[in-house]
PDB file of C-alpha atoms in Angstrom:
ATOM      1  CA  LYS A   1       0.679 -22.854 -18.764  1.00  0.00           C
ATOM      2  CA  ARG A   2      -3.059 -23.418 -18.409  1.00  0.00           C
ATOM      3  CA  ILE A   3      -3.222 -20.718 -15.743  1.00  0.00           C
ATOM      4  CA  ASN A   4      -1.438 -18.183 -17.993  1.00  0.00           C
ATOM      5  CA  THR A   5      -3.659 -19.049 -20.955  1.00  0.00           C
ATOM      6  CA  THR A   6      -6.803 -18.568 -18.845  1.00  0.00           C
ATOM      7  CA  TYR A   7      -5.398 -15.351 -17.403  1.00  0.00           C
ATOM      8  CA  LYS A   8      -4.695 -13.918 -20.848  1.00  0.00           C
ATOM      9  CA  PHE A   9      -8.139 -14.901 -22.065  1.00  0.00           C
ATOM     10  CA  ILE A  10      -9.812 -13.185 -19.108  1.00  0.00           C
ATOM     11  CA  ASN A  11      -7.683 -10.051 -19.589  1.00  0.00           C
ATOM     12  CA  ARG A  12      -8.839  -9.865 -23.232  1.00  0.00           C
ATOM     13  CA  LEU A  13     -12.455 -10.105 -22.108  1.00  0.00           C
ATOM     14  CA  LEU A  14     -11.884  -7.365 -19.510  1.00  0.00           C
ATOM     15  CA  GLU A  15     -10.172  -5.151 -22.056  1.00  0.00           C
ATOM     16  CA  LYS A  16     -13.144  -5.553 -24.424  1.00  0.00           C
ATOM     17  CA  GLU A  17     -15.649  -4.745 -21.693  1.00  0.00           C
ATOM     18  CA  ILE A  18     -13.683  -1.781 -20.285  1.00  0.00           C
ATOM     19  CA  SER A  19     -13.116  -0.277 -23.732  1.00  0.00           C
ATOM     20  CA  GLN A  20     -16.883   0.367 -23.949  1.00  0.00           C
ATOM     21  CA  TYR A  21     -16.556   3.110 -21.330  1.00  0.00           C
ATOM     22  CA  SER A  22     -14.925   6.447 -22.011  1.00  0.00           C
ATOM     23  CA  ASN A  23     -13.528   6.679 -18.495  1.00  0.00           C
ATOM     24  CA  GLY A  24     -12.539   3.021 -18.224  1.00  0.00           C
ATOM     25  CA  CYS A  25      -8.980   1.953 -17.650  1.00  0.00           C
ATOM     26  CA  LEU A  26      -7.390  -1.488 -17.359  1.00  0.00           C
ATOM     27  CA  ILE A  27      -4.041  -1.310 -15.586  1.00  0.00           C
ATOM     28  CA  ASP A  28      -1.465  -3.854 -16.719  1.00  0.00           C
ATOM     29  CA  ILE A  29      -0.137  -5.263 -13.448  1.00  0.00           C
ATOM     30  CA  SER A  30       1.384  -8.433 -14.854  1.00  0.00           C
ATOM     31  CA  THR A  31       3.771  -7.735 -17.682  1.00  0.00           C
ATOM     32  CA  GLU A  32       6.663  -6.845 -15.384  1.00  0.00           C
ATOM     33  CA  LEU A  33       6.038  -9.998 -13.366  1.00  0.00           C
ATOM     34  CA  LEU A  34       6.631 -12.336 -16.341  1.00  0.00           C
ATOM     35  CA  ASP A  35       9.872 -13.855 -17.528  1.00  0.00           C
ATOM     36  CA  ASN A  36      10.870 -14.067 -21.195  1.00  0.00           C
ATOM     37  CA  GLN A  37       8.788 -17.210 -21.607  1.00  0.00           C
ATOM     38  CA  GLY A  38       5.596 -15.576 -20.294  1.00  0.00           C
ATOM     39  CA  GLN A  39       5.632 -17.332 -16.926  1.00  0.00           C
ATOM     40  CA  LEU A  40       5.654 -15.709 -13.553  1.00  0.00           C
ATOM     41  CA  ALA A  41       9.323 -14.783 -12.884  1.00  0.00           C
ATOM     42  CA  ILE A  42      10.837 -16.653  -9.999  1.00  0.00           C
ATOM     43  CA  GLN A  43      11.804 -13.489  -8.103  1.00  0.00           C
ATOM     44  CA  TYR A  44       8.150 -12.527  -7.782  1.00  0.00           C
ATOM     45  CA  VAL A  45       6.635 -15.783  -6.540  1.00  0.00           C
ATOM     46  CA  THR A  46       7.019 -17.979  -3.482  1.00  0.00           C
ATOM     47  CA  ASP A  47       6.017 -21.281  -5.071  1.00  0.00           C
ATOM     48  CA  GLY A  48       5.551 -20.618  -8.788  1.00  0.00           C
ATOM     49  CA  LEU A  49       1.995 -19.454  -8.330  1.00  0.00           C
ATOM     50  CA  HIS A  50       1.577 -17.187  -5.279  1.00  0.00           C
ATOM     51  CA  ILE A  51       3.075 -13.688  -5.506  1.00  0.00           C
ATOM     52  CA  ASN A  52       5.582 -12.631  -2.870  1.00  0.00           C
ATOM     53  CA  ASP A  53       6.381  -9.218  -1.398  1.00  0.00           C
ATOM     54  CA  ALA A  54       8.534  -8.205  -4.365  1.00  0.00           C
ATOM     55  CA  GLY A  55       5.681  -9.028  -6.688  1.00  0.00           C
ATOM     56  CA  TYR A  56       3.154  -7.063  -4.687  1.00  0.00           C
ATOM     57  CA  LYS A  57       5.539  -4.109  -4.613  1.00  0.00           C
ATOM     58  CA  THR A  58       5.842  -4.230  -8.413  1.00  0.00           C
ATOM     59  CA  ILE A  59       2.052  -4.409  -8.747  1.00  0.00           C
ATOM     60  CA  SER A  60       1.617  -1.475  -6.381  1.00  0.00           C
ATOM     61  CA  ASN A  61       4.139   0.623  -8.301  1.00  0.00           C
ATOM     62  CA  ASN A  62       2.417  -0.114 -11.603  1.00  0.00           C
ATOM     63  CA  ILE A  63      -0.989   0.948 -10.209  1.00  0.00           C
ATOM     64  CA  ARG A  64       0.506   4.048  -8.615  1.00  0.00           C
ATOM     65  CA  ASN A  65       2.300   5.017 -11.815  1.00  0.00           C
ATOM     66  CA  GLU A  66      -0.908   4.665 -13.887  1.00  0.00           C
ATOM     67  CA  ILE A  67      -2.953   6.696 -11.405  1.00  0.00           C
ATOM     68  CA  TYR A  68      -0.481   9.535 -11.080  1.00  0.00           C
ATOM     69  CA  GLN A  69       0.734   9.832 -14.690  1.00  0.00           C
TER      70      GLN A  69
END
């Protein structure tokens, strides 16, 4: 839980920083990787922490969708 709390805090800081730029964009690459309790979903991790191929594919698709929308 500490990792997720730190992660969320850092994302808020990044959002605040990026919002200062008219052409800035923060792409959400994590929401689809989380389960209903806000933890990394088991299907996207190898050991509860490190993302597996399915996780990287989801991240890639999120970035691609944001760029080409």
